PDB file of C-alpha atoms and ligand atoms in Angstrom:
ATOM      1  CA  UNK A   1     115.128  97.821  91.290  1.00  0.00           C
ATOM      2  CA  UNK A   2     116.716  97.869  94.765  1.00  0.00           C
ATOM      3  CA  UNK A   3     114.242  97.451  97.668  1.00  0.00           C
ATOM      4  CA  UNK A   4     113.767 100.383  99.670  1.00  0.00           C
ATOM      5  CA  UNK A   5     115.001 100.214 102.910  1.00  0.00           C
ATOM      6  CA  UNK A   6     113.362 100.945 106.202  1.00  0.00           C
ATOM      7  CA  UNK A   7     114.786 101.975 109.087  1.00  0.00           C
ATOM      8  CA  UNK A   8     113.035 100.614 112.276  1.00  0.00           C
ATOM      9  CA  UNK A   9     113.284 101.655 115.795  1.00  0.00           C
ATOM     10  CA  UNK A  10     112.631  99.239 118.560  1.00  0.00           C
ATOM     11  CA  UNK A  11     111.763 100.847 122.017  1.00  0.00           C
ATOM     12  CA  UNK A  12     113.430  98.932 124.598  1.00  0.00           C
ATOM     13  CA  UNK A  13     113.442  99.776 128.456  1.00  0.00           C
ATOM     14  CA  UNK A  14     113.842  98.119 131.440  1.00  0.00           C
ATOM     15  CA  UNK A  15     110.986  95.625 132.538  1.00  0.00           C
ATOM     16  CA  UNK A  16     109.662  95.356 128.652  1.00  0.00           C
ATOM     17  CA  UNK A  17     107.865  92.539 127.700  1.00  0.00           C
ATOM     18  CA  UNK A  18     109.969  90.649 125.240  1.00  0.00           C
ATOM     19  CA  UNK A  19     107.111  88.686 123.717  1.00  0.00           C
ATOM     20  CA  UNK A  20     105.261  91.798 122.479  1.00  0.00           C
ATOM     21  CA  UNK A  21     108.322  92.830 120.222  1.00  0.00           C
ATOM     22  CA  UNK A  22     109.962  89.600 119.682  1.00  0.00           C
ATOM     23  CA  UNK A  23     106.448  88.246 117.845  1.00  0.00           C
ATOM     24  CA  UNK A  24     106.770  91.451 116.060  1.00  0.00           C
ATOM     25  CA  UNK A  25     110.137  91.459 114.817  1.00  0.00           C
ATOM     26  CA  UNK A  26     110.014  87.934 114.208  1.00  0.00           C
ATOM     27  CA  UNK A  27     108.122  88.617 111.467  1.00  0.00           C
ATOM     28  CA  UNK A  28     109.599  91.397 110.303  1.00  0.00           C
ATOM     29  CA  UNK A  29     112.770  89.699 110.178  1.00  0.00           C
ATOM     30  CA  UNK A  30     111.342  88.119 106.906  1.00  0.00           C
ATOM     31  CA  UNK A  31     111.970  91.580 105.631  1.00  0.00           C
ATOM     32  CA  UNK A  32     115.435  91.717 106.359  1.00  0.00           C
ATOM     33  CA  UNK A  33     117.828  92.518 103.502  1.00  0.00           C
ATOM     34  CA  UNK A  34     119.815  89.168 104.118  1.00  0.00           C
ATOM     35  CA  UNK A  35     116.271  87.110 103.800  1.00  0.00           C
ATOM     36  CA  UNK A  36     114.857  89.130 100.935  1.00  0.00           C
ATOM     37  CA  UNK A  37     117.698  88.997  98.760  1.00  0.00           C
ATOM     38  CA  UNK A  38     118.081  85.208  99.926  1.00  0.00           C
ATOM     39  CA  UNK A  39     115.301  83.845  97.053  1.00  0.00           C
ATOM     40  CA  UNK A  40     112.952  83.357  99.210  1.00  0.00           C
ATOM     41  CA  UNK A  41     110.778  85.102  97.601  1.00  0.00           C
ATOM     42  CA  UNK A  42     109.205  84.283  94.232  1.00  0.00           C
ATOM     43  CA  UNK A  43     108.161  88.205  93.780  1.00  0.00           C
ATOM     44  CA  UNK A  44     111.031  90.048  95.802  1.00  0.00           C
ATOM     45  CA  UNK A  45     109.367  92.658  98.442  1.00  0.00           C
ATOM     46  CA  UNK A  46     110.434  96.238  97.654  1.00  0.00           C
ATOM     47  CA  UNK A  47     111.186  97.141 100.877  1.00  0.00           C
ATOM     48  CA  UNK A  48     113.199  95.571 103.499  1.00  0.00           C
ATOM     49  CA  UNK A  49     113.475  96.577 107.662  1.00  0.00           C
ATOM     50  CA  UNK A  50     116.513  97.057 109.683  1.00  0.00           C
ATOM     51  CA  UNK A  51     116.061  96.769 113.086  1.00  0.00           C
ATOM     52  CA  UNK A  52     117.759  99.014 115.813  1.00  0.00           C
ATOM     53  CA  UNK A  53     117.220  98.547 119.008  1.00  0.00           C
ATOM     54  CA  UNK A  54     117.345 100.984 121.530  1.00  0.00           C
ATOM     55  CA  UNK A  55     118.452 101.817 125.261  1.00  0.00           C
ATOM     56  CA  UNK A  56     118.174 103.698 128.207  1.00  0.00           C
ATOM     57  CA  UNK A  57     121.936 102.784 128.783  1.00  0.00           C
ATOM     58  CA  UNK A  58     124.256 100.424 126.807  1.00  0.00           C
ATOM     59  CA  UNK A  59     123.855  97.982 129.647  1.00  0.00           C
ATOM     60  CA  UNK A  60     122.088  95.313 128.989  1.00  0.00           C
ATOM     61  CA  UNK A  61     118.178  95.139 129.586  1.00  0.00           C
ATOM     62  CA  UNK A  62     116.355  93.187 132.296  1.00  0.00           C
ATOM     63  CA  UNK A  63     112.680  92.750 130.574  1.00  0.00           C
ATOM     64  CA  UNK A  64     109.997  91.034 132.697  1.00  0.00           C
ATOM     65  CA  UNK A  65     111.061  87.520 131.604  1.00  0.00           C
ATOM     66  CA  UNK A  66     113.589  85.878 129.452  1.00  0.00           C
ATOM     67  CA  UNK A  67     117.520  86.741 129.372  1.00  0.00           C
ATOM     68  CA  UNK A  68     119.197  90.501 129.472  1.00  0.00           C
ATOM     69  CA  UNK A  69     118.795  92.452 126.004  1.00  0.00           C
ATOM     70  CA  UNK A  70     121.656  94.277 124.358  1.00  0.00           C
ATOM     71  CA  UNK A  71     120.387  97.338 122.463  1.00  0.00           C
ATOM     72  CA  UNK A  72     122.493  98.552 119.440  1.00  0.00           C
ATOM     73  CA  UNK A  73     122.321 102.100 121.096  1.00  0.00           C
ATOM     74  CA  UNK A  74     120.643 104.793 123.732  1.00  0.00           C
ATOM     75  CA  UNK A  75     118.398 107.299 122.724  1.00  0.00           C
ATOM     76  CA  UNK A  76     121.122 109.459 123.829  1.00  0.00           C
ATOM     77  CA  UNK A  77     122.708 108.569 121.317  1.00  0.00           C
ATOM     78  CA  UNK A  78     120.354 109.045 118.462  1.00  0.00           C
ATOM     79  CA  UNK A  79     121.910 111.994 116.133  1.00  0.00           C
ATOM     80  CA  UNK A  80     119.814 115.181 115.728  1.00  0.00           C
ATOM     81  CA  UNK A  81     117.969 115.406 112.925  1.00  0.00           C
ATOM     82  CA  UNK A  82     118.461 111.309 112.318  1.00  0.00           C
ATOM     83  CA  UNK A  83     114.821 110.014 111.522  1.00  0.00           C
ATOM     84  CA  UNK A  84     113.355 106.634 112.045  1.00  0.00           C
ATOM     85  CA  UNK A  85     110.981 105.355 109.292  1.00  0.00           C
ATOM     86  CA  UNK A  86     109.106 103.244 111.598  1.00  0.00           C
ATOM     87  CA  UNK A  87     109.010 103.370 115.409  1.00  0.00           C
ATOM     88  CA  UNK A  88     107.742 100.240 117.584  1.00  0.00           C
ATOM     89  CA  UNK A  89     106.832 101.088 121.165  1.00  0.00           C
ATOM     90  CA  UNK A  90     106.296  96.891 122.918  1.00  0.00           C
ATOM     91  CA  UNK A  91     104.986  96.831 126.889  1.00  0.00           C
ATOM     92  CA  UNK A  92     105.849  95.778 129.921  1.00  0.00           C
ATOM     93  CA  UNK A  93     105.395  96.398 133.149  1.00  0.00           C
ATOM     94  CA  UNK A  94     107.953  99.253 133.106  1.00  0.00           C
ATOM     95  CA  UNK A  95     105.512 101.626 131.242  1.00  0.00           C
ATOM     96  CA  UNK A  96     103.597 102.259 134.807  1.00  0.00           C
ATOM     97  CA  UNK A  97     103.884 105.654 135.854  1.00  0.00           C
ATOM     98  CA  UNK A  98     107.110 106.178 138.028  1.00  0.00           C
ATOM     99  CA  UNK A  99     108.821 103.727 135.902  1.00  0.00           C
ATOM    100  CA  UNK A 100     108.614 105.078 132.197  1.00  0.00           C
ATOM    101  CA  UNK A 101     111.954 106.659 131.758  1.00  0.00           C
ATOM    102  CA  UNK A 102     111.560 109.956 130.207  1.00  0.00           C
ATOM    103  CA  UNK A 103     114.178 109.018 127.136  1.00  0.00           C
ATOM    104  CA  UNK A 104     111.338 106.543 125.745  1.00  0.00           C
ATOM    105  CA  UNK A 105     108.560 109.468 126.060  1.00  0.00           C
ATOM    106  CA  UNK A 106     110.890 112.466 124.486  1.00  0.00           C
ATOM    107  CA  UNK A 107     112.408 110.039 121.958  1.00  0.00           C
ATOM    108  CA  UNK A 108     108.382 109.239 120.884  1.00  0.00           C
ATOM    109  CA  UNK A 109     107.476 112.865 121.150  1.00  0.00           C
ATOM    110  CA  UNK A 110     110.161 113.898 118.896  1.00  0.00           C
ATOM    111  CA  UNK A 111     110.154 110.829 116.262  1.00  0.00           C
ATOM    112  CA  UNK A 112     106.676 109.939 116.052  1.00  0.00           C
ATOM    113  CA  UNK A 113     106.022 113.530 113.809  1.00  0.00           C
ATOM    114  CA  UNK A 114     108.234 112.230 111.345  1.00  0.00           C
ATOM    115  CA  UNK A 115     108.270 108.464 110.734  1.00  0.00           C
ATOM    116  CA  UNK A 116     106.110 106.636 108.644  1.00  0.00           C
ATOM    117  CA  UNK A 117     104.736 104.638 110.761  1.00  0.00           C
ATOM    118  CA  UNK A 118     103.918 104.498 114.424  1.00  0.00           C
ATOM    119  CA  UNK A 119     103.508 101.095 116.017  1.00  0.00           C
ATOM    120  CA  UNK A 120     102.494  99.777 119.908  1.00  0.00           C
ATOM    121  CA  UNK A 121     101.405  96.360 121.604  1.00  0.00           C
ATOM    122  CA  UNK A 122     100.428  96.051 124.602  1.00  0.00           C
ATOM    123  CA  UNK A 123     100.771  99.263 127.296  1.00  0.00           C
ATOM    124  CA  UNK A 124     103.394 100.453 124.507  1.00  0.00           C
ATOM    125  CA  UNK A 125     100.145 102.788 123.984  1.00  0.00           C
ATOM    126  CA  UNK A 126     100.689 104.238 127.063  1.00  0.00           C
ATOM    127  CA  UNK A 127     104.202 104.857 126.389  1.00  0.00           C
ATOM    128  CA  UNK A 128     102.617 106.874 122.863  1.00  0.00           C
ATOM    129  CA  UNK A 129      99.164 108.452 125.098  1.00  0.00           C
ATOM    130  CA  UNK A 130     102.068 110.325 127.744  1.00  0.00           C
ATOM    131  CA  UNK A 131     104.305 111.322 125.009  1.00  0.00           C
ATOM    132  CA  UNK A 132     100.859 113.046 123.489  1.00  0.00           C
ATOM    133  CA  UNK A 133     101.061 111.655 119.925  1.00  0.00           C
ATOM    134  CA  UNK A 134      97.881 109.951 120.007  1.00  0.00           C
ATOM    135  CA  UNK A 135      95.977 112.880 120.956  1.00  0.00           C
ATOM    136  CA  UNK A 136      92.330 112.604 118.986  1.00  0.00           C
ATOM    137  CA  UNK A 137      93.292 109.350 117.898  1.00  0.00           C
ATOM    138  CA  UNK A 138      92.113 105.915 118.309  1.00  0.00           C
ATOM    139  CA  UNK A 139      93.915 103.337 119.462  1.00  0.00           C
ATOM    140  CA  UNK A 140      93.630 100.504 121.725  1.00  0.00           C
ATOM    141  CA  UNK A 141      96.366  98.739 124.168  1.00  0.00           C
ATOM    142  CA  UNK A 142      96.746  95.852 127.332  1.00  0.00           C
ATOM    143  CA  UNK A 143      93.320  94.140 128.164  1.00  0.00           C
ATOM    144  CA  UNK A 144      94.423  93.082 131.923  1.00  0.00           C
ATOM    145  CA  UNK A 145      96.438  96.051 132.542  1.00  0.00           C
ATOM    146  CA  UNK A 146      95.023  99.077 131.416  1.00  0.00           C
ATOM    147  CA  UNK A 147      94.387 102.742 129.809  1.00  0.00           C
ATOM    148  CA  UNK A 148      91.335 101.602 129.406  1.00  0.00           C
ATOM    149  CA  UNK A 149      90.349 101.315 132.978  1.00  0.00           C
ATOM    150  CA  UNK A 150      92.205 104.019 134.810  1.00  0.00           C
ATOM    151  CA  UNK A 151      96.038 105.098 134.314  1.00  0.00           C
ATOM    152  CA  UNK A 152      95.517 106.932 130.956  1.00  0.00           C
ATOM    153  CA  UNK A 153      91.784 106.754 130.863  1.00  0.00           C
ATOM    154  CA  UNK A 154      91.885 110.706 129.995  1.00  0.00           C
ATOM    155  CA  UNK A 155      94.285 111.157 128.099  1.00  0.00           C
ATOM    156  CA  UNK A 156      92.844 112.226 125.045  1.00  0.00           C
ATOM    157  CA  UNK A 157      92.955 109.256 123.458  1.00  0.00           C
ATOM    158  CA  UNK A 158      89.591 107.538 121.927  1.00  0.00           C
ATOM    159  CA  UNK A 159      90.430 104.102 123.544  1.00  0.00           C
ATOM    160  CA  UNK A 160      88.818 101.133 121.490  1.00  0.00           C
ATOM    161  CA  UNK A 161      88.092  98.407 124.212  1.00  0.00           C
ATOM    162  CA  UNK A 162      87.110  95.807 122.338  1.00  0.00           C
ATOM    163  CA  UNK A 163      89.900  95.411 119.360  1.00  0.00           C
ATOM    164  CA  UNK A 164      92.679  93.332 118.856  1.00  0.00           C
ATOM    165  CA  UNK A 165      94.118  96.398 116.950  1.00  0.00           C
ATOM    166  CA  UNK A 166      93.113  99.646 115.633  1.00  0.00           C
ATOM    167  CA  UNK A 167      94.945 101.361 112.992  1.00  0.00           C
ATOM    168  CA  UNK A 168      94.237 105.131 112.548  1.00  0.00           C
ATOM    169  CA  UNK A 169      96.636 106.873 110.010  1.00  0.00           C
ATOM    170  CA  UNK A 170     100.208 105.988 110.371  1.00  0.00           C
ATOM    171  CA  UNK A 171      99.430 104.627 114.058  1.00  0.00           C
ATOM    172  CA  UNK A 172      98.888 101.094 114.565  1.00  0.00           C
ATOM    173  CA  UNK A 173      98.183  99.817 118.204  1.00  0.00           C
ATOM    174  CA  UNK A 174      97.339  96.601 119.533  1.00  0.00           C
ATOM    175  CA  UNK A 175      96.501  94.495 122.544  1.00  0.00           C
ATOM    176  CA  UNK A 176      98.668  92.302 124.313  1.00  0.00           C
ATOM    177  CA  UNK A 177     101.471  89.903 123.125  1.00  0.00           C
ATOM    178  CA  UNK A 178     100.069  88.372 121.148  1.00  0.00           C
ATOM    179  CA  UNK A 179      97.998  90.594 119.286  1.00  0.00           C
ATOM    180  CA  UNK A 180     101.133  92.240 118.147  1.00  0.00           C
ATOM    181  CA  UNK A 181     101.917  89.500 116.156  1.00  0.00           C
ATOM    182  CA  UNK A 182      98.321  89.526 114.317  1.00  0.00           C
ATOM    183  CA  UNK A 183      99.207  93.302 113.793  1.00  0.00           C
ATOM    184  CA  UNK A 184     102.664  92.142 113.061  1.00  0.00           C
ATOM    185  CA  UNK A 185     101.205  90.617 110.060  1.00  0.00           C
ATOM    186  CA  UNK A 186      98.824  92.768 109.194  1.00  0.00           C
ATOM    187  CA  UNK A 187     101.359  95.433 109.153  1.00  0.00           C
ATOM    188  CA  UNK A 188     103.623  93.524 106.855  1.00  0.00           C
ATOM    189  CA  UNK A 189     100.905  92.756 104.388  1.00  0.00           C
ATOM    190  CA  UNK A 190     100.244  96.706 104.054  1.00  0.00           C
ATOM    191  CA  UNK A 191     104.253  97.197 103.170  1.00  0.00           C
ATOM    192  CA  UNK A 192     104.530  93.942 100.781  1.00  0.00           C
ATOM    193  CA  UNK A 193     100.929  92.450 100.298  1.00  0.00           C
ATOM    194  CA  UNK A 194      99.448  88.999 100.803  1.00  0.00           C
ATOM    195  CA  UNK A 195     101.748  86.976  98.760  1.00  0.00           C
ATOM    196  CA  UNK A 196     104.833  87.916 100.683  1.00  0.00           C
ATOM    197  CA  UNK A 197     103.278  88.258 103.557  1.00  0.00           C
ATOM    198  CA  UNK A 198     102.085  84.371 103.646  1.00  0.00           C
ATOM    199  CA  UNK A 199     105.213  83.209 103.653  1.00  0.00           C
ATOM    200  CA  UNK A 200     106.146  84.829 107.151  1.00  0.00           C
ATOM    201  CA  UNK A 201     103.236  83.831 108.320  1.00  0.00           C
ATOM    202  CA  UNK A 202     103.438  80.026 107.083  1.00  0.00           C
ATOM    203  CA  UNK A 203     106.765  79.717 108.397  1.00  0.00           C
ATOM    204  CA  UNK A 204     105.764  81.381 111.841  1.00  0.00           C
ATOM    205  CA  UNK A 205     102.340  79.472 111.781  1.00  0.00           C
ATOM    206  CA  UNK A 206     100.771  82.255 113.302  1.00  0.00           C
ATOM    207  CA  UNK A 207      96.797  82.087 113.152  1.00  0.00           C
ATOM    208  CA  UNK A 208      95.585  85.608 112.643  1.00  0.00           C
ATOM    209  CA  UNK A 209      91.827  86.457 114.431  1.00  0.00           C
ATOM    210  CA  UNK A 210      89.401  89.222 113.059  1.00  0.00           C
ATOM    211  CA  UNK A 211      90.771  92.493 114.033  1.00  0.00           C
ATOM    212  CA  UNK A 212      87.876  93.678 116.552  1.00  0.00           C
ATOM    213  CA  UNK A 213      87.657  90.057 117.690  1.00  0.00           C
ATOM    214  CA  UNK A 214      88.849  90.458 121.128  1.00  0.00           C
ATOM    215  CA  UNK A 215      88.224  87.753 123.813  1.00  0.00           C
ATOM    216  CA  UNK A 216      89.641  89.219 126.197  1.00  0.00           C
ATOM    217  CA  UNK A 217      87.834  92.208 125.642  1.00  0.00           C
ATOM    218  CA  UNK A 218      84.805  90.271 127.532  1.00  0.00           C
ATOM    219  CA  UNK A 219      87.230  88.682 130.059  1.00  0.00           C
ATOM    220  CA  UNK A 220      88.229  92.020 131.614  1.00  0.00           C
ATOM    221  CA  UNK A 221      84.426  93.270 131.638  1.00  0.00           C
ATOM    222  CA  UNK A 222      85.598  96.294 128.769  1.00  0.00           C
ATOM    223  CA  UNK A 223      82.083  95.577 126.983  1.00  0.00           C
TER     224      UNK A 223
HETATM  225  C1  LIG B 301     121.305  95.780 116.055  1.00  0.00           C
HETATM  226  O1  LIG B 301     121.664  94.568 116.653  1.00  0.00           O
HETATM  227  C2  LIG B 301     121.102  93.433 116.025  1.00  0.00           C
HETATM  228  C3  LIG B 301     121.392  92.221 116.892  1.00  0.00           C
HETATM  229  O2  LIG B 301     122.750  92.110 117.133  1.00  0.00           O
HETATM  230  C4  LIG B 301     121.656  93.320 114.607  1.00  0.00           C
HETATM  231  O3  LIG B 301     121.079  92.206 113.964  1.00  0.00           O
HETATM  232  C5  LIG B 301     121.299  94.584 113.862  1.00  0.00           C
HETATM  233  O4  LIG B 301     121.856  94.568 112.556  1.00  0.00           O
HETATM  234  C6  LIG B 301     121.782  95.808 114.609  1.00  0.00           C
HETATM  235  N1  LIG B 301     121.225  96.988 113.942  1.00  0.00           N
HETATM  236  C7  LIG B 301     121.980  97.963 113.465  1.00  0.00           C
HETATM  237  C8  LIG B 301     121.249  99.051 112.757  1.00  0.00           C
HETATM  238  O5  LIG B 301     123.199  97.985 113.598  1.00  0.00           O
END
């Protein structure tokens, strides 16, 4: 049988941080239709991910390090009543308020209802807490830079200080950078389990802490 196919959406903006999506996609590029049906596999996933990355503008994207991003398209640009199977919201220091642009919040508000998923690493949360979707919900975000201290502190949001991620429902946040990829993984042993999901991981070498194992948790006087 075919693999199902997932769309994803990829929440880019100016001053992102391309570590906490590239980790992430990185790994889901092992569910790309191109590697999947390559044999990598010895049990095929049933679902692959297609990425599309999204703009404010077609220009390309200054994040807060590395070179200028192309996305694929705006969020102007996104079709009524097109819907995303899985939206990923990375962070950055453009998520501070005054910065955010409002496409990224009413493109969250209006896809996160639908899609199967919901993911965010780093202040990505805060991108989800202003667009109201994690209203009741837990969720945790940035160590150094914070919700958890005082932008978003009351937003509704029950804030978990101490985790590396928290998963509640369909939404699944994490801490910085590099948490992302531990939820990265996580995330892609939930769609294809631990056999398929080893073999991103081996090839990416990525060491994967205990999910309310946070270090930094301590470092940034949270508990
Ligand atoms: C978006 O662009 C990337 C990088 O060029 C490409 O790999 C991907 O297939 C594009 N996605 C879509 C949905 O066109």
């Amino acid at each position: 049988m075919a693999p199902t196919p997932l769309s994803l959406a990829v929440c880019l903006f100016p001053r992102v941080t391309p570590s906490d999506y590239q980790n992430t996609i990185e790994l889901f590029s092992f569910l790309s239709p191109q590697v999947v049906a390559s044999g990598l596999y010895s049990t095929p996933p049933d679902v692959t991910i297609e990425a599309t990355y999204l703009g404010v503008t077609s220009e390309p994207i200054h994040g807060d390090s590395g070179p200028r991003l192309l996305p694929n398209k705006t969020y102007g640009d996104v079709k009524e009543g097109e819907q995303f199977d899985i939206i990923l919201v990375p962070g950055g220091s453009g998520t501070s308020p005054g910065l955010l642009p409002q496409p990224v919040v009413d493109f969250v508000k209006k896809q996160a209802p639908g899609a199967k998923y919901v993911l965010s690493i780093c202040t990505g949360a805060e991108v989800l807490a202003v667009a109201g979707v994690l209203n009741g919900l837990r969720a945790t975000t940035s160590k150094a830079w914070s919700c958890l201290k005082e932008d978003c502190k009351d937003m509704g949001v029950i804030w978990d200080p101490k985790a590396r991620w928290v998963v509640d429902g369909k939404f699944w946040s994490s801490a910085g950078a590099t948490a992302g990829a531990e939820m990265g993984y996580t995330f892609v042993k939930h769609l294809v389990g631990h056999e398929n999901a080893e073999v991103a991981r081996g090839v990416v070498e990525l060491s994967v802490r205990g999910k309310d194992d946070d270090e930094f948790a301590k470092l940034y006087k949270l508990v």
